[in-house]
Amino acid sequence: MCGIFAYIGPKTNAPKIVIEGLKKLEYRGYDSWGVAYKTTDDIVINKKVGKIEEMKEGPWTKAKSSLAMGHSRWATHGGVTEKNAHPQATENRDIVLVHNGIFENYLEVKKQLQKKGHKFISQTDTEVIAHLIEEYGKKFSFEESVKSAIKKIEGRYAIVVLKKNENKIMTARKGSPLIIGVGTPKNEYFIASDIPAFLKYTNKVIYLDDDQMAVIGEKSIKFLDIKKDKEIKKRIIKIDWNVESSEKGDFPHFMIKEITEQKDTLTKAINQDPEIIEKVAQAIKNAYGVYLVGCGTAGKVGMVGEYLFAEIAKKHVNFAFGSEFGNYKDFLTKKTLMICISQSGETADTLEAIETAKKKGVKIVSIVNVESSTMARISDMVIPIKAGPEKAVASTKATTSQIAILTLLAYACDGGVKIGKQLLITTASQINDMLNPRYGEHIMKIAKKIKNVESMYIIGRGKNYPIALESAIKLQEVSYIHAEGFAGGELKHGPIALISKNTPVIALVANDENKKDVLSNATEVKARGGYIIGVSPEKEEVFDFWIRVPDTGSTSPIVNIIPIQILAYQLAVLRKNDPDKPRNLAKSVTVK
Ligand code: M6R
């Protein structure tokens, strides 16, 4: 959701570098974009509504400059217009700024500035920050005025600021991602919302923490702690992501690339530092109240976790969506443990849940993919899932890796981490068969049959009930077909009224204690004309179409979601949707 990219260094094609960097951030979701670059005595700004890829070689890409910044905007304050796109600037472009996040008290500050004569042309909160910096600039230096403006901002933000007469970049963050890439030539820096955007140039990074600011000049860089008002030192960290891991390679889309990577990503997730798994398992056992918290797909993974802990560790844990977690605040104490699940580690609702929990002294564990994320940085313990960059909006490989970690934790709580690990290793090797083209061709037969249906349903029981819900999310977000997941037992309490002749119903039938009951639910659906697509290790009489999955016991949620991910991808392609960038969605939802 919104992307920032900026460059300062010896290269003279900064605008082009910035546009390329923004393209790499497209997966985050956006509806308009813009670039600003410094000339000898001015800052040139260009903004557009629409896709960056529509950008042809032209004056912007050819402009010569060594200092530029860009932004891809996902509208929150103000509609999708060029005026509201970033960069935002003061009247004479003295201060130019890009911003992610939400400036919560902007209306109040805007009124104060209007009284002082400031005129605003956009509806954005971002423009208010530019004017605020300009106002402070009447008394202070560029650095001081940015710092003073930041101190007035309530909410989360990541900003990059340019000033007309300064060859410097000021950048700061709080609760919104921002990473500095350190280039190979001396004094070259990239600033971006995510590492893959500059991975082509460098794998050396500096992570800014909350309330920290960097002042980057042509020949110098310094870091400040905004709250303590003092200079600080920051470490350069070398990361082991490579360019290939964040590119599509020979695959037509990131989504299918990421689905196909799951054998490897699962193996990486399982190969955790045993110490951290044991430490978290101990914390779960010692806690008085454990909450699994996440949003969207990560939330469904949390729900799977609730079942896994019950089944494997005989332990009751609670699940809550990030946006609902606040309702449990009265039950939180210093003995509570919160386990947050997130691919990006930047989801605003989950971050807010953490804030609520921290106020009550709750210990936080996060299971995240982006190790540099805000969530990872504010947690007491972190289990990295190590899935590598996930760029398709629809989460696939991160999902199965998160389930694998929860499975491992559940086994560890029962003293059987080795058994859990072995089971997961076997599962990883078995899913290999599901990731070959023949398996995809089989699923394509059903994709072609159902590609024009209006609605479809998914049923599951036990730990495969949340997988039915997750299947619905996958199908909704990329195929745009109305899809809903139900607990098999709930059908006859209402949803079965939706079934008519040939309504596709996917039944997730694991070889476990729920098998008989979910098959019976499928039979009830079939009796009302439903078309049953069975996802199961064995072919059952009630199935009209069978998708075979390996029989893996407790890891059935992992193997059951993979064919649905493939089906969702195929439906998206058949229906001519972009599976990587579905309409109205952003990869990481950084606003409430
Ligand atoms: O980055 P997170 O895992 O915290 O994201 C949470 C959800 O926004 C995310 O899972 C979303 O539901 C995906 N688009 C689902 O595919």
Coordinates of C-alpha atoms and ligand atoms in Angstrom, one line a residue:
M1 CA 0.0 0.0 0.0
C2 CA 1.9 3.1 -1.3
G3 CA 5.5 2.9 -2.3
I4 CA 8.4 5.2 -1.7
F5 CA 11.7 5.2 -3.7
A6 CA 14.4 7.9 -3.7
Y7 CA 17.9 8.1 -4.9
I8 CA 20.9 10.3 -4.1
G9 CA 24.4 9.6 -5.5
P10 CA 26.9 10.0 -8.3
K11 CA 24.6 8.6 -11.1
T12 CA 23.0 11.3 -13.2
N13 CA 19.9 9.3 -14.2
A14 CA 18.2 9.5 -10.8
P15 CA 14.7 10.0 -12.3
K16 CA 15.0 6.8 -14.4
I17 CA 16.3 4.9 -11.4
V18 CA 13.4 6.1 -9.3
I19 CA 10.8 5.1 -12.0
E20 CA 12.4 1.6 -12.2
G21 CA 12.3 1.4 -8.4
L22 CA 8.7 2.4 -8.3
K23 CA 7.9 -0.3 -10.8
K24 CA 9.4 -2.9 -8.5
L25 CA 7.1 -1.6 -5.7
E26 CA 3.9 -1.9 -7.9
Y27 CA 2.9 -5.1 -6.2
R28 CA 2.1 -3.1 -3.1
G29 CA -0.9 -1.6 -4.8
Y30 CA -1.4 1.9 -6.1
D31 CA -3.7 4.1 -8.2
S32 CA -1.5 7.0 -9.1
W33 CA 2.2 7.9 -8.9
G34 CA 4.7 10.7 -9.3
V35 CA 8.4 11.6 -9.4
A36 CA 10.3 14.7 -8.4
Y37 CA 13.9 15.4 -9.3
K38 CA 16.3 18.2 -8.4
T39 CA 17.7 20.5 -11.0
T40 CA 20.3 23.2 -10.3
D41 CA 17.8 25.7 -9.0
D42 CA 14.4 24.0 -8.9
I43 CA 12.6 20.7 -8.3
V44 CA 10.6 19.3 -11.2
I45 CA 7.5 17.3 -10.3
N46 CA 5.6 15.0 -12.6
K47 CA 2.5 13.0 -11.5
K48 CA 0.1 10.7 -13.2
V49 CA -3.0 8.6 -12.5
G50 CA -2.8 5.0 -13.7
K51 CA -0.1 2.5 -14.2
I52 CA 3.6 3.1 -14.1
E53 CA 4.2 0.5 -16.8
E54 CA 2.3 2.8 -19.2
M55 CA 5.2 5.2 -18.8
K56 CA 7.1 5.3 -22.1
E57 CA 10.7 6.5 -22.5
G58 CA 10.3 10.3 -22.4
P59 CA 11.5 13.5 -20.8
W60 CA 11.1 12.1 -17.3
T61 CA 13.3 9.0 -17.8
K62 CA 15.8 11.0 -19.8
A63 CA 16.1 13.9 -17.3
K64 CA 19.6 14.4 -15.8
S65 CA 19.7 14.6 -12.1
S66 CA 21.5 12.9 -9.2
L67 CA 18.7 13.4 -6.7
A68 CA 15.2 12.2 -7.2
M69 CA 12.3 10.6 -5.4
G70 CA 9.0 9.0 -6.4
H71 CA 5.9 7.6 -4.9
S72 CA 3.1 5.2 -5.8
R73 CA -0.1 6.2 -4.0
W74 CA -3.1 4.1 -2.8
A75 CA -5.7 6.8 -2.1
T76 CA -6.8 7.4 1.5
H77 CA -7.2 11.1 2.0
G78 CA -8.6 12.5 -1.2
G79 CA -9.7 10.9 -4.4
V80 CA -7.5 9.4 -7.1
T81 CA -6.3 12.5 -9.0
E82 CA -3.1 14.0 -10.2
K83 CA -3.5 16.8 -7.6
N84 CA -3.7 14.3 -4.8
A85 CA -0.8 12.1 -6.1
H86 CA 2.6 12.5 -4.4
P87 CA 5.0 14.2 -4.4
Q88 CA 3.2 17.0 -2.7
A89 CA 4.8 20.4 -2.5
T90 CA 4.4 23.9 -1.1
E91 CA 3.3 26.7 -3.5
N92 CA 6.7 27.5 -5.0
R93 CA 8.0 23.9 -4.7
D94 CA 10.3 25.0 -1.9
I95 CA 9.5 21.9 0.1
V96 CA 8.6 18.7 -1.8
L97 CA 7.6 15.5 0.0
V98 CA 6.4 11.9 -0.4
H99 CA 4.7 10.2 2.5
N100 CA 3.2 6.8 3.4
G101 CA 0.9 6.4 6.4
I102 CA -1.7 8.6 7.9
F103 CA -1.2 12.0 9.6
E104 CA -4.1 11.7 12.0
N105 CA -4.2 15.3 13.3
Y106 CA -3.7 16.9 9.9
L107 CA -7.0 18.8 9.8
E108 CA -6.2 20.6 13.0
V109 CA -2.7 21.5 11.8
K110 CA -4.1 22.5 8.4
K111 CA -6.4 25.0 10.0
Q112 CA -3.6 26.5 12.0
L113 CA -1.5 26.8 8.8
Q114 CA -4.4 28.3 6.8
K115 CA -4.7 31.0 9.5
K116 CA -1.0 31.8 8.8
G117 CA -1.8 32.2 5.1
H118 CA -0.9 28.8 3.7
K119 CA -3.0 27.7 0.7
F120 CA -3.7 24.1 -0.1
I121 CA -4.5 22.6 -3.5
S122 CA -4.9 18.9 -2.6
Q123 CA -7.1 17.0 -0.2
T124 CA -4.1 15.1 1.2
D125 CA -2.7 15.0 4.7
T126 CA 0.7 14.9 3.0
E127 CA 0.5 18.5 1.6
V128 CA 0.0 19.7 5.2
I129 CA 3.3 18.2 6.2
A130 CA 5.1 20.1 3.3
H131 CA 3.5 23.4 4.5
L132 CA 4.3 22.6 8.1
I133 CA 8.0 22.1 7.2
E134 CA 7.9 25.3 5.2
E135 CA 6.4 27.2 8.2
Y136 CA 9.2 25.9 10.5
G137 CA 11.7 26.8 7.8
K138 CA 11.0 30.5 8.5
K139 CA 12.9 30.0 11.8
F140 CA 14.9 26.9 11.5
S141 CA 17.4 25.1 9.2
F142 CA 16.0 22.4 6.8
E143 CA 17.0 19.6 9.2
E144 CA 15.5 21.3 12.2
S145 CA 12.2 22.2 10.4
V146 CA 11.7 18.6 9.3
K147 CA 12.4 17.4 12.8
S148 CA 10.0 19.9 14.3
A149 CA 7.3 19.0 11.8
I150 CA 7.7 15.3 12.5
K151 CA 7.2 16.0 16.2
K152 CA 3.8 17.4 15.4
I153 CA 2.6 14.4 13.4
E154 CA 0.3 12.0 15.2
G155 CA 0.0 8.6 13.5
R156 CA 2.3 6.4 11.4
Y157 CA 4.5 7.8 8.6
A158 CA 7.4 7.3 6.4
I159 CA 8.5 10.4 4.6
V160 CA 11.2 11.7 2.2
V161 CA 11.6 15.4 1.9
L162 CA 13.5 17.6 -0.6
K163 CA 14.2 21.3 -0.4
K164 CA 14.7 23.5 -3.5
N165 CA 18.0 25.0 -2.5
E166 CA 19.5 22.0 -0.7
N167 CA 21.2 18.9 -2.3
K168 CA 20.0 16.8 0.6
I169 CA 17.4 14.2 1.4
M170 CA 15.7 14.1 4.8
T171 CA 13.9 10.9 5.5
A172 CA 12.2 9.6 8.7
R173 CA 9.8 6.9 9.7
K174 CA 7.4 5.7 12.4
G175 CA 5.4 2.5 12.0
S176 CA 5.6 2.6 8.2
P177 CA 8.4 0.8 6.4
L178 CA 11.5 2.6 5.1
I179 CA 14.9 1.1 4.3
I180 CA 18.1 2.7 3.2
G181 CA 20.2 0.8 0.6
V182 CA 23.9 1.6 0.7
G183 CA 25.3 1.7 -2.9
T184 CA 28.7 0.5 -4.0
P185 CA 30.1 3.8 -5.1
K186 CA 30.8 6.0 -2.1
N187 CA 28.0 8.3 -1.1
E188 CA 25.2 6.5 -3.0
Y189 CA 22.0 5.8 -1.2
F190 CA 18.6 4.4 -2.1
I191 CA 15.5 4.9 0.1
A192 CA 12.6 2.5 -0.4
S193 CA 9.6 1.0 1.2
D194 CA 10.9 -2.5 0.5
I195 CA 14.3 -4.0 -0.3
P196 CA 13.5 -5.7 -3.7
A197 CA 13.1 -2.2 -5.1
F198 CA 16.9 -1.5 -4.9
L199 CA 18.2 -5.1 -4.8
K200 CA 19.6 -4.7 -8.3
Y201 CA 22.1 -2.1 -7.0
T202 CA 22.9 -3.3 -3.5
N203 CA 22.2 -5.8 -0.7
K204 CA 23.6 -3.6 2.0
V205 CA 21.0 -1.9 4.0
I206 CA 20.4 0.3 7.0
Y207 CA 17.1 -0.1 8.8
L208 CA 15.6 3.1 10.3
D209 CA 13.7 2.4 13.5
D210 CA 10.6 4.3 14.7
D211 CA 11.3 8.0 15.4
Q212 CA 14.6 8.0 13.6
M213 CA 15.6 10.3 10.8
A214 CA 18.4 10.2 8.2
V215 CA 20.0 13.3 6.7
I216 CA 21.6 12.3 3.5
G217 CA 23.8 14.8 1.6
E218 CA 26.0 14.4 -1.4
K219 CA 29.0 13.5 0.7
S220 CA 27.6 12.6 4.1
I221 CA 24.9 10.7 6.0
K222 CA 23.9 11.1 9.6
F223 CA 21.2 9.6 11.7
L224 CA 19.1 11.2 14.4
D225 CA 16.9 10.0 17.2
I226 CA 14.0 12.4 16.9
K227 CA 12.6 12.0 20.4
K228 CA 16.0 12.3 22.1
D229 CA 17.1 15.0 19.7
K230 CA 20.6 13.5 19.3
E231 CA 22.8 11.9 16.7
I232 CA 23.0 8.1 16.7
K233 CA 25.0 5.5 14.9
K234 CA 23.4 2.9 12.6
R235 CA 24.8 -0.4 11.4
I236 CA 25.0 -1.5 7.7
I237 CA 23.5 -5.0 7.4
K238 CA 24.2 -7.3 4.5
I239 CA 21.1 -9.3 3.5
D240 CA 21.0 -12.6 1.7
W241 CA 18.2 -11.9 -0.8
N242 CA 19.2 -12.0 -4.4
V243 CA 17.7 -10.3 -7.5
E244 CA 16.3 -13.6 -8.9
S245 CA 14.3 -14.2 -5.7
S246 CA 12.4 -11.0 -6.3
E247 CA 12.0 -11.3 -10.1
K248 CA 9.5 -13.3 -12.1
G249 CA 12.1 -15.2 -14.1
D250 CA 10.5 -17.5 -16.7
F251 CA 7.1 -17.4 -14.9
P252 CA 4.2 -15.3 -16.4
H253 CA 3.2 -14.1 -12.9
F254 CA 4.6 -13.8 -9.4
M255 CA 1.6 -15.7 -8.0
I256 CA 2.4 -18.9 -9.9
K257 CA 6.1 -18.5 -9.3
E258 CA 5.5 -18.2 -5.5
I259 CA 3.0 -21.2 -5.6
T260 CA 5.7 -23.3 -7.3
E261 CA 8.4 -22.3 -4.8
Q262 CA 6.5 -23.9 -1.9
K263 CA 8.6 -27.1 -1.6
D264 CA 11.7 -25.0 -1.0
T265 CA 10.0 -22.3 1.1
L266 CA 8.5 -24.9 3.3
T267 CA 11.9 -26.6 3.8
K268 CA 13.4 -23.2 4.8
A269 CA 10.6 -22.5 7.2
I270 CA 11.1 -25.9 8.9
N271 CA 14.8 -25.3 9.3
Q272 CA 14.4 -22.9 12.1
D273 CA 16.8 -22.3 14.9
P274 CA 15.7 -25.0 17.3
E275 CA 16.4 -22.6 20.2
I276 CA 13.8 -20.0 19.2
I277 CA 11.2 -22.7 18.6
E278 CA 11.8 -24.2 22.1
K279 CA 11.9 -20.7 23.6
V280 CA 8.6 -19.7 22.1
A281 CA 7.1 -23.1 23.0
Q282 CA 8.2 -22.6 26.6
A283 CA 6.6 -19.1 26.6
I284 CA 3.3 -20.6 25.3
K285 CA 3.4 -23.2 28.1
N286 CA 4.1 -20.6 30.8
A287 CA 1.6 -18.1 29.5
Y288 CA -1.8 -17.5 31.1
G289 CA -3.8 -16.9 27.9
V290 CA -2.3 -17.1 24.4
Y291 CA -3.6 -15.1 21.5
L292 CA -2.9 -15.8 17.8
V293 CA -3.5 -12.6 15.9
G294 CA -3.4 -11.8 12.2
C295 CA -5.4 -10.3 9.4
G296 CA -6.8 -11.7 6.1
T297 CA -4.9 -14.9 5.1
A298 CA -2.5 -14.5 8.1
G299 CA -5.7 -14.4 10.3
K300 CA -6.9 -17.6 8.7
V301 CA -3.5 -19.2 9.5
G302 CA -4.0 -18.1 13.1
M303 CA -7.3 -19.9 13.1
V304 CA -5.6 -23.0 11.8
G305 CA -3.2 -22.6 14.7
E306 CA -6.0 -22.7 17.2
Y307 CA -7.0 -26.1 15.9
L308 CA -3.4 -27.4 15.7
F309 CA -2.6 -26.5 19.3
A310 CA -5.8 -28.2 20.4
E311 CA -5.1 -31.3 18.4
I312 CA -1.4 -31.7 18.8
A313 CA -0.5 -29.9 22.1
K314 CA -3.9 -30.3 23.8
K315 CA -3.6 -26.6 24.6
H316 CA -6.3 -24.0 24.3
V317 CA -5.2 -20.8 22.5
N318 CA -7.4 -18.0 21.3
F319 CA -7.5 -16.5 17.8
A320 CA -8.5 -12.9 17.0
F321 CA -8.3 -10.8 13.8
G322 CA -6.0 -7.8 14.3
S323 CA -9.0 -5.5 13.9
E324 CA -11.0 -7.3 16.6
F325 CA -8.2 -7.8 19.1
G326 CA -9.0 -4.7 21.1
N327 CA -12.2 -6.3 22.3
Y328 CA -10.2 -8.6 24.4
K329 CA -8.1 -5.9 26.1
D330 CA -9.7 -6.5 29.5
F331 CA -8.3 -10.1 29.6
L332 CA -4.7 -9.0 28.9
T333 CA -2.1 -9.2 31.6
K334 CA 1.6 -9.5 32.0
K335 CA 1.2 -13.3 31.8
T336 CA -0.6 -13.2 28.4
L337 CA 1.3 -14.1 25.2
M338 CA 0.5 -12.7 21.8
I339 CA 1.7 -14.5 18.7
C340 CA 1.3 -12.3 15.6
I341 CA 1.3 -13.7 12.2
S342 CA 2.1 -11.5 9.2
Q343 CA 3.8 -11.8 5.8
S344 CA 4.7 -8.1 5.6
G345 CA 5.0 -7.3 9.3
E346 CA 3.4 -3.9 8.4
T347 CA -0.3 -4.6 8.6
A348 CA -1.8 -1.6 10.5
D349 CA -4.5 -3.6 12.3
T350 CA -2.1 -6.1 13.7
L351 CA 0.4 -3.4 14.7
E352 CA -2.4 -1.6 16.5
A353 CA -3.3 -4.9 18.3
I354 CA 0.3 -5.1 19.4
E355 CA 0.2 -1.5 20.7
T356 CA -2.9 -2.5 22.7
A357 CA -1.2 -5.6 24.1
K358 CA 2.0 -3.8 25.0
K359 CA 0.2 -1.3 27.1
K360 CA -0.9 -4.2 29.3
G361 CA 2.6 -5.7 29.4
V362 CA 1.9 -8.6 27.1
K363 CA 4.9 -10.4 25.6
I364 CA 4.9 -10.4 21.8
V365 CA 6.1 -13.1 19.4
S366 CA 5.9 -12.5 15.7
I367 CA 5.9 -15.0 12.9
V368 CA 6.9 -12.8 9.9
N369 CA 8.4 -13.0 6.5
V370 CA 9.9 -9.5 6.3
E371 CA 12.5 -9.6 9.1
S372 CA 13.2 -5.9 8.8
S373 CA 9.5 -5.0 9.3
T374 CA 8.0 -2.9 12.1
M375 CA 6.3 -6.0 13.6
A376 CA 9.6 -7.9 13.8
R377 CA 11.3 -4.9 15.3
I378 CA 8.8 -4.3 18.1
S379 CA 8.4 -7.9 19.1
D380 CA 10.1 -9.6 22.0
M381 CA 10.7 -12.8 20.0
V382 CA 10.7 -13.3 16.2
I383 CA 10.3 -16.4 14.2
P384 CA 11.2 -15.6 10.6
I385 CA 9.5 -17.8 8.0
K386 CA 12.2 -17.3 5.5
A387 CA 10.0 -17.5 2.4
G388 CA 11.9 -14.8 0.5
P389 CA 10.1 -11.9 -1.2
E390 CA 6.4 -12.5 -1.8
K391 CA 5.2 -10.0 -4.4
A392 CA 1.8 -11.3 -5.6
V393 CA -0.9 -9.6 -3.6
A394 CA -2.5 -13.0 -2.9
S395 CA -0.4 -14.7 -0.2
T396 CA 0.6 -18.3 -1.1
K397 CA 4.1 -19.4 0.0
A398 CA 4.0 -17.3 3.1
T399 CA 0.7 -19.0 4.1
T400 CA 2.1 -22.6 4.0
S401 CA 5.3 -21.5 5.8
Q402 CA 3.3 -19.8 8.6
I403 CA 1.2 -23.0 9.0
A404 CA 4.4 -25.0 9.1
I405 CA 5.8 -22.8 11.9
L406 CA 2.6 -23.1 14.0
T407 CA 2.6 -26.9 13.5
L408 CA 6.2 -27.0 14.7
L409 CA 5.3 -24.9 17.7
A410 CA 2.3 -27.1 18.6
Y411 CA 4.6 -30.2 18.5
A412 CA 7.3 -28.4 20.5
C413 CA 4.7 -27.6 23.2
D414 CA 3.9 -31.3 23.4
G415 CA 7.6 -32.1 23.7
G416 CA 7.7 -33.6 20.2
V417 CA 9.5 -31.0 18.0
K418 CA 11.5 -33.7 16.3
I419 CA 8.3 -35.6 15.3
G420 CA 6.8 -32.3 14.0
K421 CA 9.9 -31.5 12.0
Q422 CA 10.0 -35.0 10.5
L423 CA 6.3 -34.8 9.5
L424 CA 6.9 -31.4 7.9
I425 CA 9.9 -32.7 6.0
T426 CA 7.8 -35.5 4.6
T427 CA 5.1 -33.1 3.7
A428 CA 7.5 -30.8 1.9
S429 CA 8.7 -33.7 -0.2
Q430 CA 5.2 -34.9 -0.9
I431 CA 4.0 -31.5 -2.1
N432 CA 6.6 -31.7 -4.9
D433 CA 4.2 -33.9 -6.9
M434 CA 1.6 -31.2 -6.6
L435 CA 3.8 -28.5 -8.1
N436 CA 4.4 -30.2 -11.4
P437 CA 2.7 -29.2 -14.7
R438 CA 0.6 -32.4 -14.9
Y439 CA -1.1 -31.6 -11.6
G440 CA -1.8 -28.1 -12.9
E441 CA -3.3 -29.4 -16.1
H442 CA -5.7 -31.6 -14.1
I443 CA -6.9 -28.6 -12.1
M444 CA -7.2 -26.6 -15.3
K445 CA -10.0 -28.9 -16.4
I446 CA -12.2 -27.8 -13.5
A447 CA -11.0 -24.2 -13.8
K448 CA -12.3 -24.2 -17.4
K449 CA -15.6 -25.8 -16.3
I450 CA -16.3 -23.3 -13.5
K451 CA -14.8 -20.1 -14.9
N452 CA -18.1 -18.4 -15.5
V453 CA -20.0 -19.4 -12.4
E454 CA -21.5 -16.7 -10.2
S455 CA -20.8 -18.3 -6.9
M456 CA -18.9 -21.1 -5.4
Y457 CA -18.5 -22.5 -1.9
I458 CA -15.9 -24.3 0.1
I459 CA -16.5 -26.6 3.0
G460 CA -14.2 -28.0 5.6
R461 CA -14.2 -29.2 9.2
G462 CA -11.7 -29.0 12.1
K463 CA -8.4 -27.5 11.0
N464 CA -9.6 -27.5 7.4
Y465 CA -12.5 -25.1 8.3
P466 CA -10.1 -22.1 8.4
I467 CA -8.6 -23.5 5.1
A468 CA -12.1 -23.3 3.6
L469 CA -12.2 -19.7 4.6
E470 CA -8.7 -19.1 3.3
S471 CA -9.7 -20.9 0.0
A472 CA -12.6 -18.4 -0.3
I473 CA -10.2 -15.4 0.1
K474 CA -7.8 -16.8 -2.5
L475 CA -10.7 -17.4 -5.0
Q476 CA -12.3 -14.0 -4.3
E477 CA -9.2 -11.8 -4.6
V478 CA -7.9 -13.0 -7.9
S479 CA -10.8 -14.6 -9.7
Y480 CA -13.4 -12.1 -8.5
I481 CA -15.9 -14.9 -8.4
H482 CA -18.2 -14.8 -5.3
A483 CA -16.7 -17.5 -3.0
E484 CA -17.5 -18.4 0.6
G485 CA -16.2 -20.9 3.0
F486 CA -18.2 -22.7 5.6
A487 CA -17.7 -25.2 8.4
G488 CA -19.3 -28.3 7.0
G489 CA -21.6 -28.7 10.0
E490 CA -23.0 -25.1 9.5
L491 CA -24.4 -25.8 6.1
K492 CA -27.7 -27.0 7.1
H493 CA -28.2 -24.0 9.4
G494 CA -28.6 -21.7 6.5
P495 CA -26.0 -21.7 3.7
I496 CA -27.4 -24.9 2.0
A497 CA -30.3 -22.6 0.8
L498 CA -27.7 -21.2 -1.6
I499 CA -27.1 -24.5 -3.4
S500 CA -28.9 -25.0 -6.7
K501 CA -28.2 -27.1 -9.8
N502 CA -24.4 -27.3 -10.6
T503 CA -23.3 -24.9 -7.9
P504 CA -19.6 -25.8 -7.4
V505 CA -18.8 -26.8 -3.8
I506 CA -15.2 -27.7 -2.9
A507 CA -15.1 -30.2 -0.1
L508 CA -11.8 -30.4 1.8
V509 CA -11.7 -34.0 3.0
A510 CA -8.7 -34.8 5.1
N511 CA -8.1 -38.3 6.3
D512 CA -8.9 -37.5 9.9
E513 CA -11.7 -37.8 12.4
N514 CA -13.8 -35.3 10.5
K515 CA -13.7 -37.2 7.2
K516 CA -17.0 -39.0 7.6
D517 CA -18.9 -35.9 8.6
V518 CA -17.5 -33.7 5.9
L519 CA -18.4 -36.4 3.3
S520 CA -21.9 -36.5 4.7
N521 CA -22.1 -32.7 4.3
A522 CA -20.9 -33.1 0.7
T523 CA -23.6 -35.7 0.1
E524 CA -26.3 -33.2 1.5
V525 CA -25.0 -30.6 -1.0
K526 CA -25.0 -33.1 -3.9
A527 CA -28.6 -34.0 -3.1
R528 CA -29.6 -30.4 -3.7
G529 CA -27.9 -30.4 -7.1
G530 CA -24.4 -29.2 -6.1
Y531 CA -21.3 -30.1 -8.1
I532 CA -18.8 -31.5 -5.7
I533 CA -15.1 -30.9 -6.2
G534 CA -13.3 -33.1 -3.7
V535 CA -9.8 -32.2 -2.4
S536 CA -8.8 -35.4 -0.7
P537 CA -6.1 -38.2 -0.6
E538 CA -8.8 -40.7 -1.8
K539 CA -11.4 -40.6 -4.5
E540 CA -14.9 -40.7 -2.9
E541 CA -18.2 -41.6 -4.5
V542 CA -19.7 -38.3 -3.8
F543 CA -17.1 -36.4 -5.8
D544 CA -17.9 -35.1 -9.3
F545 CA -14.3 -34.0 -9.7
W546 CA -11.4 -35.2 -7.6
I547 CA -8.2 -33.3 -6.8
R548 CA -5.8 -35.7 -5.2
V549 CA -3.6 -34.5 -2.3
P550 CA -1.1 -36.5 -0.3
D551 CA -2.3 -38.0 3.0
T552 CA -0.1 -36.1 5.5
G553 CA -2.0 -36.2 8.7
S554 CA -1.7 -33.1 10.9
T555 CA -0.3 -31.1 8.0
S556 CA -3.5 -31.5 5.8
P557 CA -4.1 -27.6 5.9
I558 CA -0.8 -27.2 4.0
V559 CA -1.5 -29.7 1.3
N560 CA -5.2 -28.8 1.0
I561 CA -4.6 -25.1 0.3
I562 CA -2.1 -25.6 -2.6
P563 CA -4.6 -26.9 -5.2
I564 CA -6.9 -24.1 -4.3
Q565 CA -4.1 -21.6 -4.8
I566 CA -3.5 -23.1 -8.2
L567 CA -7.2 -23.1 -9.1
A568 CA -7.5 -19.4 -8.1
Y569 CA -4.5 -18.5 -10.2
Q570 CA -5.9 -20.4 -13.2
L571 CA -9.3 -18.8 -12.9
A572 CA -7.7 -15.4 -12.7
V573 CA -5.8 -16.0 -15.9
L574 CA -8.8 -17.6 -17.7
R575 CA -11.0 -14.6 -16.7
K576 CA -8.2 -12.2 -17.9
N577 CA -7.6 -10.7 -14.4
D578 CA -4.2 -9.8 -13.3
P579 CA -3.4 -12.4 -10.6
D580 CA -0.5 -10.4 -9.2
K581 CA -2.3 -7.1 -8.8
P582 CA -6.0 -7.7 -8.2
R583 CA -8.3 -4.8 -8.3
N584 CA -8.9 -2.7 -5.1
L585 CA -6.2 -4.6 -3.1
A586 CA -2.8 -3.8 -1.8
K587 CA -0.1 -6.2 -0.8
S588 CA 0.4 -4.8 2.6
V589 CA -2.5 -2.9 4.3
T590 CA -0.8 -0.2 6.2
V591 CA -3.9 1.8 7.1
K592 CA -6.7 0.9 9.5
Ligands
M6R1 O1 1.2 -8.9 5.5 P1 0.2 -9.6 6.2 O2 0.3 -11.1 6.2 O3 0.0 -9.1 7.6 O4 -1.2 -9.3 5.4 C1 -2.4 -9.6 6.0 C2 -3.5 -9.6 4.9 O5 -3.6 -8.3 4.4 C3 -3.1 -10.5 3.7 O6 -3.0 -11.8 4.2 C4 -4.3 -10.5 2.7 O7 -5.4 -11.0 3.2 C5 -3.8 -11.2 1.4 N1 -4.0 -10.5 0.3 C6 -4.4 -12.5 1.2 O8 -3.9 -13.2 0.1

